[in-house]
Coordinates of C-alpha atoms and ligand atoms in Angstrom, one line a residue:
X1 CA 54.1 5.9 105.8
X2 CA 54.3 9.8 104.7
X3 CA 57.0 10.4 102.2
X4 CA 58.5 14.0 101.3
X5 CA 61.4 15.0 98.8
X6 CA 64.4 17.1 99.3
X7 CA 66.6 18.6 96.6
X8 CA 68.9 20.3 99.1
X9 CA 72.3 19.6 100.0
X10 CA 72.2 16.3 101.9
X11 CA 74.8 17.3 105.3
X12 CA 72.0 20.0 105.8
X13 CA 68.7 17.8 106.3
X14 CA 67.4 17.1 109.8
X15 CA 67.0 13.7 110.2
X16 CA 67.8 11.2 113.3
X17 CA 68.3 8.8 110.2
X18 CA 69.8 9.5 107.0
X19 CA 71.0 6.3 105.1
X20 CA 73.2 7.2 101.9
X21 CA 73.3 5.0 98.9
X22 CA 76.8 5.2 97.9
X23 CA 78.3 3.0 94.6
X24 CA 81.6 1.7 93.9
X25 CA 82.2 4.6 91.8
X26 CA 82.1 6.7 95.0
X27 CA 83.7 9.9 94.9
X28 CA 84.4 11.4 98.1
X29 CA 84.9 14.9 96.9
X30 CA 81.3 14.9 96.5
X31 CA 80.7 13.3 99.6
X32 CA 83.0 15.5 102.0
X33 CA 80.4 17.7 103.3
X34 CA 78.2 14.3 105.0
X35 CA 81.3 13.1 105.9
X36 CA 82.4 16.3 107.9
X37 CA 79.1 16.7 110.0
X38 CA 79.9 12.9 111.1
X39 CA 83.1 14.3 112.1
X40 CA 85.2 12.3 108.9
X41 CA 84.3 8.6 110.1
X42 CA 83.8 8.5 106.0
X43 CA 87.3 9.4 105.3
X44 CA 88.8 7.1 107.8
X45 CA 86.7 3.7 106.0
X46 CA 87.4 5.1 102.5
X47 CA 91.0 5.6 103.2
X48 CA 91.9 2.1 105.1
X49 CA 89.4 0.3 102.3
X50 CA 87.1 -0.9 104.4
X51 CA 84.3 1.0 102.6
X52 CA 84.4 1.0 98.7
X53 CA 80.5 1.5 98.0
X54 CA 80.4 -2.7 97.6
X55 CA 76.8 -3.6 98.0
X56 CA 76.5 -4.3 101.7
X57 CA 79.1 -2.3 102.8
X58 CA 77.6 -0.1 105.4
X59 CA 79.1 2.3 107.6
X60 CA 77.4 4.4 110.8
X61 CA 78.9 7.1 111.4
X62 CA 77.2 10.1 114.7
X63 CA 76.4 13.9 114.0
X64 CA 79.3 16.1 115.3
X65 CA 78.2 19.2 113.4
X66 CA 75.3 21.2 115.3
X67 CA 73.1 20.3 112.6
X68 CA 72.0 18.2 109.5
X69 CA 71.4 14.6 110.2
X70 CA 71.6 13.2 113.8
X71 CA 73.2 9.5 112.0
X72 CA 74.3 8.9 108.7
X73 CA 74.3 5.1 107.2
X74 CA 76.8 4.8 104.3
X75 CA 75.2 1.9 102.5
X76 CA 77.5 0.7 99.4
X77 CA 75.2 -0.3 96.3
X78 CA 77.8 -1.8 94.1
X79 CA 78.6 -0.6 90.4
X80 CA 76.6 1.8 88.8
X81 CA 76.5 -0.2 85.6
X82 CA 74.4 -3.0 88.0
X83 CA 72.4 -1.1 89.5
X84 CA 68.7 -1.7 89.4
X85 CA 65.3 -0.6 90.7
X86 CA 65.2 -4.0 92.2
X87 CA 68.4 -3.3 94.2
X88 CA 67.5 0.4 95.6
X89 CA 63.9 -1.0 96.6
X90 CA 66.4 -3.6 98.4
X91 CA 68.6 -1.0 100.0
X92 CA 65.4 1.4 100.5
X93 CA 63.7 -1.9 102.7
X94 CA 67.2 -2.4 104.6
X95 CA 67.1 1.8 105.7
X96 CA 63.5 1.0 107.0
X97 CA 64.5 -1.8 108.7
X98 CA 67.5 0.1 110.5
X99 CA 65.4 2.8 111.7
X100 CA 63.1 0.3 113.6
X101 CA 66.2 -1.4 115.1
X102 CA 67.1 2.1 116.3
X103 CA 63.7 3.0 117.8
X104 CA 63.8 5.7 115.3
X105 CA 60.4 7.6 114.0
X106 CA 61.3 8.9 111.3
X107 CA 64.6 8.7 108.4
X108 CA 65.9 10.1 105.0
X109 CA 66.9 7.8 101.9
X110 CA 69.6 9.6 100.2
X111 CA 70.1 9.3 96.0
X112 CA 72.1 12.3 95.8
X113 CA 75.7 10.6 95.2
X114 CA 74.1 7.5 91.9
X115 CA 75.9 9.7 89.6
X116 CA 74.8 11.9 86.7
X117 CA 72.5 10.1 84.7
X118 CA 69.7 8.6 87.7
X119 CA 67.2 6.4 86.5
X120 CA 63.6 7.9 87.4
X121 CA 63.0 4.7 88.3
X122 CA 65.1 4.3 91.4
X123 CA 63.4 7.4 92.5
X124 CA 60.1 5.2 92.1
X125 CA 61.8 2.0 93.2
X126 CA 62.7 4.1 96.6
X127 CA 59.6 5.2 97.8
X128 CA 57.9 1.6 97.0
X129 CA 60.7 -0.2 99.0
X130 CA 60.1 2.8 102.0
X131 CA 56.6 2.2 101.8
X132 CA 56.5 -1.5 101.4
X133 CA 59.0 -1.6 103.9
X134 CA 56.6 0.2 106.3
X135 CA 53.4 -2.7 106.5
X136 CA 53.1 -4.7 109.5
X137 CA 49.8 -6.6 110.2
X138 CA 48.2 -5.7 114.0
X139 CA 44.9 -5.4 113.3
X140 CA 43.9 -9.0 114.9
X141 CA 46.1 -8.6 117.8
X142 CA 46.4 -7.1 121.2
X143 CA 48.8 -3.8 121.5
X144 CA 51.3 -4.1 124.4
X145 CA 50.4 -2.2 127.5
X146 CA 51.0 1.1 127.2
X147 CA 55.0 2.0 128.5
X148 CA 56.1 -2.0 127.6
X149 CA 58.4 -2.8 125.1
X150 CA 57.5 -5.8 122.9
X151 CA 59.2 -7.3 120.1
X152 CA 56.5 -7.7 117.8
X153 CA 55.5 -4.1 118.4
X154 CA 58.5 -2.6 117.2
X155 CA 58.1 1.5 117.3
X156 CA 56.6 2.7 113.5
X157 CA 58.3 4.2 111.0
X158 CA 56.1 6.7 110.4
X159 CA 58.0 8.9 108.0
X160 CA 61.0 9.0 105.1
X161 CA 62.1 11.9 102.9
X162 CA 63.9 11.0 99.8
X163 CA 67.0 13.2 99.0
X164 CA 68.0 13.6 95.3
X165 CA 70.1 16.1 93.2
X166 CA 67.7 18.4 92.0
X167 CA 65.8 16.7 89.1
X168 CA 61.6 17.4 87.3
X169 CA 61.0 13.8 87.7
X170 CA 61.5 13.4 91.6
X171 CA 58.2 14.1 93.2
X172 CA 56.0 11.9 89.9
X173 CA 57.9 9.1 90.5
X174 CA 58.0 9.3 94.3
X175 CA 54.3 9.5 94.0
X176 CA 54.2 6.5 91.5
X177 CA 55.8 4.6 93.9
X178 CA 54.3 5.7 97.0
X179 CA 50.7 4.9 94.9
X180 CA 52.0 1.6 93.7
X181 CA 53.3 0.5 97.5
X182 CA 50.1 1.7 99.1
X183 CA 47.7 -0.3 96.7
X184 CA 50.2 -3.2 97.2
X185 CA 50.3 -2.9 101.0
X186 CA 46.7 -2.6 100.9
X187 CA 46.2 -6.0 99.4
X188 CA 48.7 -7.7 102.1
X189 CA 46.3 -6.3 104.7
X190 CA 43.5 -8.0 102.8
X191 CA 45.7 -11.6 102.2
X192 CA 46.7 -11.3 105.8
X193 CA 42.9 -11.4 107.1
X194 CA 41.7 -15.0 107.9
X195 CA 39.1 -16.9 106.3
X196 CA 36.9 -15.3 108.9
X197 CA 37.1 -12.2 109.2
X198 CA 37.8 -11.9 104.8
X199 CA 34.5 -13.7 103.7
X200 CA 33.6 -12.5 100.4
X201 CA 30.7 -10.7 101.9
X202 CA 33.5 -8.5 103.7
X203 CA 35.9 -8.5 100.5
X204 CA 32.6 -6.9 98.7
X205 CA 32.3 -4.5 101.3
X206 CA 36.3 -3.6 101.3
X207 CA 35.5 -3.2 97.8
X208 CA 32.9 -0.5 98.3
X209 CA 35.4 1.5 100.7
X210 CA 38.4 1.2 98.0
X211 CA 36.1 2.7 95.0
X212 CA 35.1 5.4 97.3
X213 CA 38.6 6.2 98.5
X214 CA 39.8 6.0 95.1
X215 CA 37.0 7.5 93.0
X216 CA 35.8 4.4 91.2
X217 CA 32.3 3.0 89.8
X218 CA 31.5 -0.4 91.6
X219 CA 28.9 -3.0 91.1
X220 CA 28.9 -6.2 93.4
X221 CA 26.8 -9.2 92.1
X222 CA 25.6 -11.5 95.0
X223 CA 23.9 -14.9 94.2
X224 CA 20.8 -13.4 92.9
X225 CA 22.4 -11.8 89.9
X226 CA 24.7 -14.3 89.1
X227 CA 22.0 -16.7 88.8
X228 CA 20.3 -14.5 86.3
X229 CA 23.8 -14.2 84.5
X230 CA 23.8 -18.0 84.3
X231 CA 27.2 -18.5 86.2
X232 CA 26.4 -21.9 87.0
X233 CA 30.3 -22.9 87.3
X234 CA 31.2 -19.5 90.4
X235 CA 27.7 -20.9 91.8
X236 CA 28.6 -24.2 92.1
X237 CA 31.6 -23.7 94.0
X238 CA 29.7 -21.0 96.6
X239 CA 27.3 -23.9 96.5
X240 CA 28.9 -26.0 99.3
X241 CA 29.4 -22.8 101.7
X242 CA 26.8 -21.3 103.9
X243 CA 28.9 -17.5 102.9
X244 CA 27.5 -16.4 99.6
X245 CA 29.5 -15.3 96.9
X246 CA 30.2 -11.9 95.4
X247 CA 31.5 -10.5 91.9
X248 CA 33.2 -7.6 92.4
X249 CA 33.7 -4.9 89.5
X250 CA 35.3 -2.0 89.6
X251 CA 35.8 0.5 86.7
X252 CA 38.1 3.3 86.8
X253 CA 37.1 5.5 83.7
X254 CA 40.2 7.6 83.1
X255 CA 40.1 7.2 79.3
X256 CA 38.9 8.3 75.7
X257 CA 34.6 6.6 76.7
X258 CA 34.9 5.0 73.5
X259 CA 38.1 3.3 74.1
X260 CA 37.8 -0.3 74.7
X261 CA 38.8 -0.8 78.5
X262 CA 42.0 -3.3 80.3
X263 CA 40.6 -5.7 82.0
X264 CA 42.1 -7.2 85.5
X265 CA 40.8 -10.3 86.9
X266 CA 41.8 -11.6 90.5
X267 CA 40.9 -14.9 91.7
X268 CA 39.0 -14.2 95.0
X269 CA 38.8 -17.6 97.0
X270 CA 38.8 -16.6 100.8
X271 CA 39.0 -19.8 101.6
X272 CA 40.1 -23.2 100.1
X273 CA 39.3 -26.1 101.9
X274 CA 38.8 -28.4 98.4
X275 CA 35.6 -29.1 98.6
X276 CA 34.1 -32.5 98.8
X277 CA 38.0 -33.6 97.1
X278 CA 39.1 -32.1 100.9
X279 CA 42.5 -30.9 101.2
X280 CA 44.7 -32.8 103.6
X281 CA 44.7 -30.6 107.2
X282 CA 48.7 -30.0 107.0
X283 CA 49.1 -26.1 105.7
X284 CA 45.2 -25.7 105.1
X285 CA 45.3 -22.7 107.1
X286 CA 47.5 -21.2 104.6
X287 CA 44.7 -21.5 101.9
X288 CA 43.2 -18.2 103.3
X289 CA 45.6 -16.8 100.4
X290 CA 43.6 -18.2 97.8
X291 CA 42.2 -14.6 97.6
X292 CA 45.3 -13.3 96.6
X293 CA 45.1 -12.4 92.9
X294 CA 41.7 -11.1 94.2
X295 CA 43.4 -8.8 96.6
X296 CA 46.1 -7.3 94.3
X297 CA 43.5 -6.5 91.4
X298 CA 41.4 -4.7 94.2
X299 CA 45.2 -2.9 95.5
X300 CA 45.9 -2.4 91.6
X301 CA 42.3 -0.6 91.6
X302 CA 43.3 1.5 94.0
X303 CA 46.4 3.0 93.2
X304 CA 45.0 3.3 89.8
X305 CA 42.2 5.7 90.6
X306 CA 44.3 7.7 92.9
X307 CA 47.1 8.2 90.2
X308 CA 43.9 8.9 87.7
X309 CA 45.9 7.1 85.1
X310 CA 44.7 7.8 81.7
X311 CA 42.9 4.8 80.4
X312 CA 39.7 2.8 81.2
X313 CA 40.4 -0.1 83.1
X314 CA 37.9 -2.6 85.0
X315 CA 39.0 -5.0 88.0
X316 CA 36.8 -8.3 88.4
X317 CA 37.2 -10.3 91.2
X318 CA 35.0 -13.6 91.7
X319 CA 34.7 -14.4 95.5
X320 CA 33.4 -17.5 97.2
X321 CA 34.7 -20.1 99.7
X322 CA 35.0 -23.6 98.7
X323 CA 33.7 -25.8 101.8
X324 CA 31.9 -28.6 102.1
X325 CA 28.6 -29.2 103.4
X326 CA 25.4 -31.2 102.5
X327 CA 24.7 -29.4 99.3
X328 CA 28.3 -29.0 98.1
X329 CA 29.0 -30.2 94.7
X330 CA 30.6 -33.5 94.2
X331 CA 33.1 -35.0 92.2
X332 CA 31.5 -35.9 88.8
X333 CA 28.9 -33.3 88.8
X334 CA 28.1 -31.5 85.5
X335 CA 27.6 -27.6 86.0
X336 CA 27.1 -24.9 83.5
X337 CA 29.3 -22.2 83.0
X338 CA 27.9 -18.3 82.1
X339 CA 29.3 -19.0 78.5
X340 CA 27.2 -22.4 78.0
X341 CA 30.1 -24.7 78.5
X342 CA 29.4 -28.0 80.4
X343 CA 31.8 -28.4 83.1
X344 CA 32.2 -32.1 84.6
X345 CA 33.8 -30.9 87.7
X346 CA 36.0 -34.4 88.9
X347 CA 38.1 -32.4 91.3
X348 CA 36.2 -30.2 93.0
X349 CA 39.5 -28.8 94.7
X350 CA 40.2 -27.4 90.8
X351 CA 37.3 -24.6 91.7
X352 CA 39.8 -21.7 90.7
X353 CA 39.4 -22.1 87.2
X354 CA 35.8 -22.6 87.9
X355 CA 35.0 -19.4 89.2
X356 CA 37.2 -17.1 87.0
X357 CA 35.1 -19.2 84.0
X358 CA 32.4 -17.3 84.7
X359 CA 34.1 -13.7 85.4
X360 CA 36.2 -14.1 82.5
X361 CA 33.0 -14.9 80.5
X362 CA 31.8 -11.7 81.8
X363 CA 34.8 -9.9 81.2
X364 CA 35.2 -10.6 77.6
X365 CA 31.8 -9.7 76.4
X366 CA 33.2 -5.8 77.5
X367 CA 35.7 -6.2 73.9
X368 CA 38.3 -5.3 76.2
X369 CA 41.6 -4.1 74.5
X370 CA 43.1 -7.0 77.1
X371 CA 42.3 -9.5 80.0
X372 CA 45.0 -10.2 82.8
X373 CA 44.3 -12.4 85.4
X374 CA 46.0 -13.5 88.4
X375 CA 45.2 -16.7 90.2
X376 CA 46.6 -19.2 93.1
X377 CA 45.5 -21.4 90.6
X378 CA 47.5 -24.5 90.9
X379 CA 50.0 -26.1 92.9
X380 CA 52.0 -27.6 90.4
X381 CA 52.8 -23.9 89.4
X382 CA 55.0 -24.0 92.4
X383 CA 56.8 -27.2 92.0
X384 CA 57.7 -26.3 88.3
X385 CA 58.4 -22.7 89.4
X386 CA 59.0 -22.3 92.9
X387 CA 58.3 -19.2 95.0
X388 CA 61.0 -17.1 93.0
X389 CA 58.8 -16.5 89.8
X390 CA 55.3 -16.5 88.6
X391 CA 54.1 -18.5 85.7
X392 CA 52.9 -16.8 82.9
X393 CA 50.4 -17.9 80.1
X394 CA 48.2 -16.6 77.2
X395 CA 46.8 -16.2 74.4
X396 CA 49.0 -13.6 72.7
X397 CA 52.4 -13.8 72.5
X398 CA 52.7 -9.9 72.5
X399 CA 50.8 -9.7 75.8
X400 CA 52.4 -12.1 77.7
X401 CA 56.1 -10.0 76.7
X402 CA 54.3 -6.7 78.1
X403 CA 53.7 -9.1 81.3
X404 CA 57.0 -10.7 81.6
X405 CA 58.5 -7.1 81.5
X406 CA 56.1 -5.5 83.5
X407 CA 57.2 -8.3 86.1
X408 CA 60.8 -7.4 85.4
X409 CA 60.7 -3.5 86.2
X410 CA 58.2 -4.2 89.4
X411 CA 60.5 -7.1 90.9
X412 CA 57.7 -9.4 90.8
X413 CA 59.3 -11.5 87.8
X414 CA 57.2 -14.3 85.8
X415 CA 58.3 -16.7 83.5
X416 CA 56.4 -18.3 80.1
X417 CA 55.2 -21.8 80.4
X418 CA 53.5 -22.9 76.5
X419 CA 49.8 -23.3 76.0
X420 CA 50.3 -25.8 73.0
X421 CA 46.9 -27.4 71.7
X422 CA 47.9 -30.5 72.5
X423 CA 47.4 -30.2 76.0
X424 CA 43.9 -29.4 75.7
X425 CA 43.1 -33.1 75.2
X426 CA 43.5 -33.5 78.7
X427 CA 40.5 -31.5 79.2
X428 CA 38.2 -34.0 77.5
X429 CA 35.3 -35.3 78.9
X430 CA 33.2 -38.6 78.5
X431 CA 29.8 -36.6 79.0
X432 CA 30.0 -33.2 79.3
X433 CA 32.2 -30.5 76.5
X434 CA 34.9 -29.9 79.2
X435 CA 36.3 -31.4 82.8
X436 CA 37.4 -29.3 85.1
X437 CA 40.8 -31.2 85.8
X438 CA 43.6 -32.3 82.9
X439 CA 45.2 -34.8 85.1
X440 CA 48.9 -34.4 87.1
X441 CA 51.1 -33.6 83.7
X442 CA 51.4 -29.8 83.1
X443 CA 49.0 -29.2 85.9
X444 CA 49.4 -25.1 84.8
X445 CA 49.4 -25.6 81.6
X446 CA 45.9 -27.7 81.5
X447 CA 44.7 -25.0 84.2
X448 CA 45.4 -22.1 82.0
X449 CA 43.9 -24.0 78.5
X450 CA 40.8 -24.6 81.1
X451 CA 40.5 -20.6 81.5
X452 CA 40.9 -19.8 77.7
X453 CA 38.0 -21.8 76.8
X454 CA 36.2 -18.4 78.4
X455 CA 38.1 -15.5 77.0
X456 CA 36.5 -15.4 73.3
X457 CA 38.7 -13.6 71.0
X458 CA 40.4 -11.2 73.8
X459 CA 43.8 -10.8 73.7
X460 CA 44.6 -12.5 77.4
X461 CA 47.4 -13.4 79.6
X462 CA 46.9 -15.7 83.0
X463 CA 49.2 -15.5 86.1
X464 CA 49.6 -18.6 88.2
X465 CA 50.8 -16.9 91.7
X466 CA 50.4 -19.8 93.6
X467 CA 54.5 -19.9 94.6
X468 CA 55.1 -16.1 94.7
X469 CA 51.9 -14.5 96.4
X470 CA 53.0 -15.4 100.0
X471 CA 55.5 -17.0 101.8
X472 CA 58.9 -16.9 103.0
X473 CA 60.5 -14.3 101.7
X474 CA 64.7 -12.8 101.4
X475 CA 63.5 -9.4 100.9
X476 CA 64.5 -6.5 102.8
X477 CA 61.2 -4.7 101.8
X478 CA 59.0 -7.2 102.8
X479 CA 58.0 -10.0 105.4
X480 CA 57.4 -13.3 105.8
X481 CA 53.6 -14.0 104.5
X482 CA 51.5 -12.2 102.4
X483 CA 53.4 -10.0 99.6
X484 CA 51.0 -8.4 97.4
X485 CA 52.3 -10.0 94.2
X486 CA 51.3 -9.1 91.6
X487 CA 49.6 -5.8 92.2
X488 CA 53.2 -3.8 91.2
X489 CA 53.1 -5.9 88.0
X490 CA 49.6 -5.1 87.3
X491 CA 50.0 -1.4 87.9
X492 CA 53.6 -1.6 85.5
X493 CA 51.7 -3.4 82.6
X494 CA 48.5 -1.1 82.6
X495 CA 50.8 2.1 83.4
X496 CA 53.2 0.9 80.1
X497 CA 50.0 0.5 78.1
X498 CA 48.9 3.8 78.9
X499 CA 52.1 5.4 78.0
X500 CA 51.7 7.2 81.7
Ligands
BES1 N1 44.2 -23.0 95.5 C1 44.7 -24.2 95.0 C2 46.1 -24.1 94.4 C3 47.2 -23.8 95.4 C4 48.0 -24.9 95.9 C5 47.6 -22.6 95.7 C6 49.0 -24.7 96.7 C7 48.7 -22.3 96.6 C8 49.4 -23.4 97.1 C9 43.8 -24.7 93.9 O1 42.4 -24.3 94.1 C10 43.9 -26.1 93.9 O2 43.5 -26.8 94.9 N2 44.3 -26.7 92.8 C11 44.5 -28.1 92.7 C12 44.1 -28.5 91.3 C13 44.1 -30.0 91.1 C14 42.9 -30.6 91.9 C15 43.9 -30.2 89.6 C16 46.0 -28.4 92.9 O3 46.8 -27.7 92.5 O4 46.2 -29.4 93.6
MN2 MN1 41.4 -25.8 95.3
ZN3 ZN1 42.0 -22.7 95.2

């Protein structure tokens, strides 16, 4: 989707759409002049109550004036003192979602009447609800005959302008959040892509075509180099597949050379079958989003060298698909991990951990400043958490704050779940220094001490997305499946470390 910006006076923007965000506070003084070009439809709701700027109130009012906008949505946002990004991405996802009910093109998002002191924030939070708003998924299907109406082929949106009183910070932080959308979009588009069509192969070769539309350094390692790394644990997994696997690395060097980088990490698993411990058939074909911390480090990536954010950071994702076949590894095989760790692998459905051993291994030996990483890792992260938050884990209690409130301001929220010593006993093994399974108890928690056995001294922080990455979802801005999470939170930690 394109975006623009107006400062002008809202009654006088062409637009067949223009939805206005309008709080309780409203004050129709300042809202005369819209509500004269749709011939006082305004004055009428405000005057018999039926619209007081509650959230969800919405009135449609039809252009009577020669110009300015052709229909004008009066969409109530509630109290000023409540308002949050979260909210106008909402309301920003519901204007999209009118304009394709109305067969419309094209629409405006007015933030003209949120009172004196706008956030920049909802001018960011705008364009990313607009924008995430936009994303459908056709590539894999047929397009309706041309002149035939179909449902699933609703007319695009291809446009939105957002309309705010005059202010510096309007077109940065419509940009932000146009950036932030279109990397998070970008990684739905990957998630969406089947197991076939998004072998790691491929995810290395979307790789190359992100660092060169974003202006970033890339290395992929195939299973030649990775055996001469020693990453016995990602080649054990790959192992059992006849795709081979990749390690993707991308660097965006926006920094000070000598400052130590931020490091992302995406678990890239295109497909999770489990491996000799096979996954029951029910919901397997959802386990083609077991790539999707992989594809929102690789979105992150790309917003990141398009915005040329000031800082060094490095996205690592380790792809492979865990099948089964005649040489796949089996349950009580001992592997070796990159960082000399023995690894009896009793599960081999617990291959997550296995892979980002070795890529965090990698990682760490960089010094970083920080490692995040983001994995489907476990499925006990979604019965303690649901699909409403992520978990969150680490090393350092600092870091995993900067997360949480990263999560907070992006909408994609996380929540702390302890890494106490204790549970690391689960991890013990009769014959080899670690297994690669703690048992069903605190299934995230003995997940996450599994990955810090592999991040040295780096200050780290794991995500467990398994609830939140896809899936049903309430929000206006988005659809059901794959959502991108938790590229926004990504781009809000790195862009707070930055000071950007
Ligand atoms: N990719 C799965 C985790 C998962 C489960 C993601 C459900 C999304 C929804 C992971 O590789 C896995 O299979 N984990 C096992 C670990 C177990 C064998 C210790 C699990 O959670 O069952
Ligand atoms: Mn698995
Ligand atoms: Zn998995």
């Amino acid at each position: 989707m394109r975006l623009e910006t107006s400062t002008g006076a809202p009654e006088q923007v062409g637009t067949p759409l223009m939805v206005v965000l309008v709080p309780s506070e409203l004050d129709f003084e300042e809202l005369a002049g819209l509500s004269r070009t749709t011939g006082g439809v305004l004055s009428e709701a405000v005057s018999s109550g039926d619209f007081q700027g509650r959230e969800r109130d919405r009135l449609l009012g039809y252009r009577r004036a020669s110009r300015g906008p052709e229909r004008v949505m009066f969409a109530g946002v509630g109290p000023l003192s409540g308002l949050t990004g979260e909210k106008v991405r909402a309301a920003a996802g519901r204007a999209v979602r009118s304009a394709e009910a109305a067969r419309l093109g094209s629409l405006a998002l007015c933030l003209s009447y949120l009172g004196p002191e706008v956030d920049p924030r909802w001018f960011q939070a705008a364009a990313e609800g607009l924008v995430l708003a936009s994303w459908r998924f056709d590539e894999l299907r047929s397009p309706p005959a041309a002149g035939t109406e179909s449902e699933d082929w609703p007319p695009r949106v291809e446009s939105a302008v957002v309309v705010a009183a005059p202010s510096r910070e309007l077109d940065p932080a419509v940009e932000v959040g146009q950036a932030f959308a279109a990397g998070e979009n970008r990684a739905r588009t990957l998630q969406a892509r089947p197991g076939n069509v998004a072998t790691p192969t491929q995810l290395g070769a979307e790789a190359v075509r992100i660092a060169d539309e974003a202006g970033l350094r890339i290395e992929v390692l195939g299973p030649a180099e990775m055996e001469a790394e020693g990453m016995g644990a990602l080649l054990s997994v790959a192992q059992g597949s006849d795709e081979e696997p990749r390690l993707i690395v991308l660097r965006h060097d926006g920094g000070d050379p000598a400052a130590p980088p931020l490091v992302l990490v995406g678990k890239g698993l295109t497909f999770d079958a489990g491996g000799i411990s096979i996954k029951p058939a029910k919901g397997m074909e959802d386990m083609k989003y077991d790539m999707s911390g992989g594809a929102a480090v690789l979105g992150a990536m790309l917003a990141i060298g398009r915005l040329g954010i000031p800082a060094n950071v490095i996205g690592v994702v380790p792809s492979s698909e865990n099948l089964l076949n005649g040489s796949a590894t089996k349950p009580g095989d001992v592997v070796f991990s990159r960082a000399g760790k023995s690894i009896e692998v009793i599960n081999t459905d617990a291959e997550g951990r296995l892979i980002l051993a070795d890529a965090l291994d990698y990682a760490a030996e960089w010094n970083p400043a920080a490692i995040v990483d983001c994995a489907t890792l476990t499925g006990a992260c979604v019965i303690a958490l649901g699909h409403h938050r992520s978990a969150v884990l680490g090393s350092d209690e600092d870091l995993v704050a900067e997360v949480r409130s990263a999560g907070d301001r992006a909408g994609q929220p996380c929540w702390p779940l302890p890494l106490d010593d204790q549970y690391r006993k689960q991890l013990k093994s009769d014959v080899a220094d670690l297994k690669n399974v703690g048992g069903r108890p605190a299934g995230t928690i003995t997940a996450a001490c599994f990955l810090s056995e592999f991040v040295g001294g780096v200050p780290w922080a794991h995500l467990d997305i398994a609830g939140t990455a896809y899936g049903k979802t309430k929000k206006p801005y988005l659809k059901d499946g794959p959502n991108g999470t938790p590229c926004r939170l990504l781009l809000e930690w790195v862009r707070a470390r930055t000071g950007f």
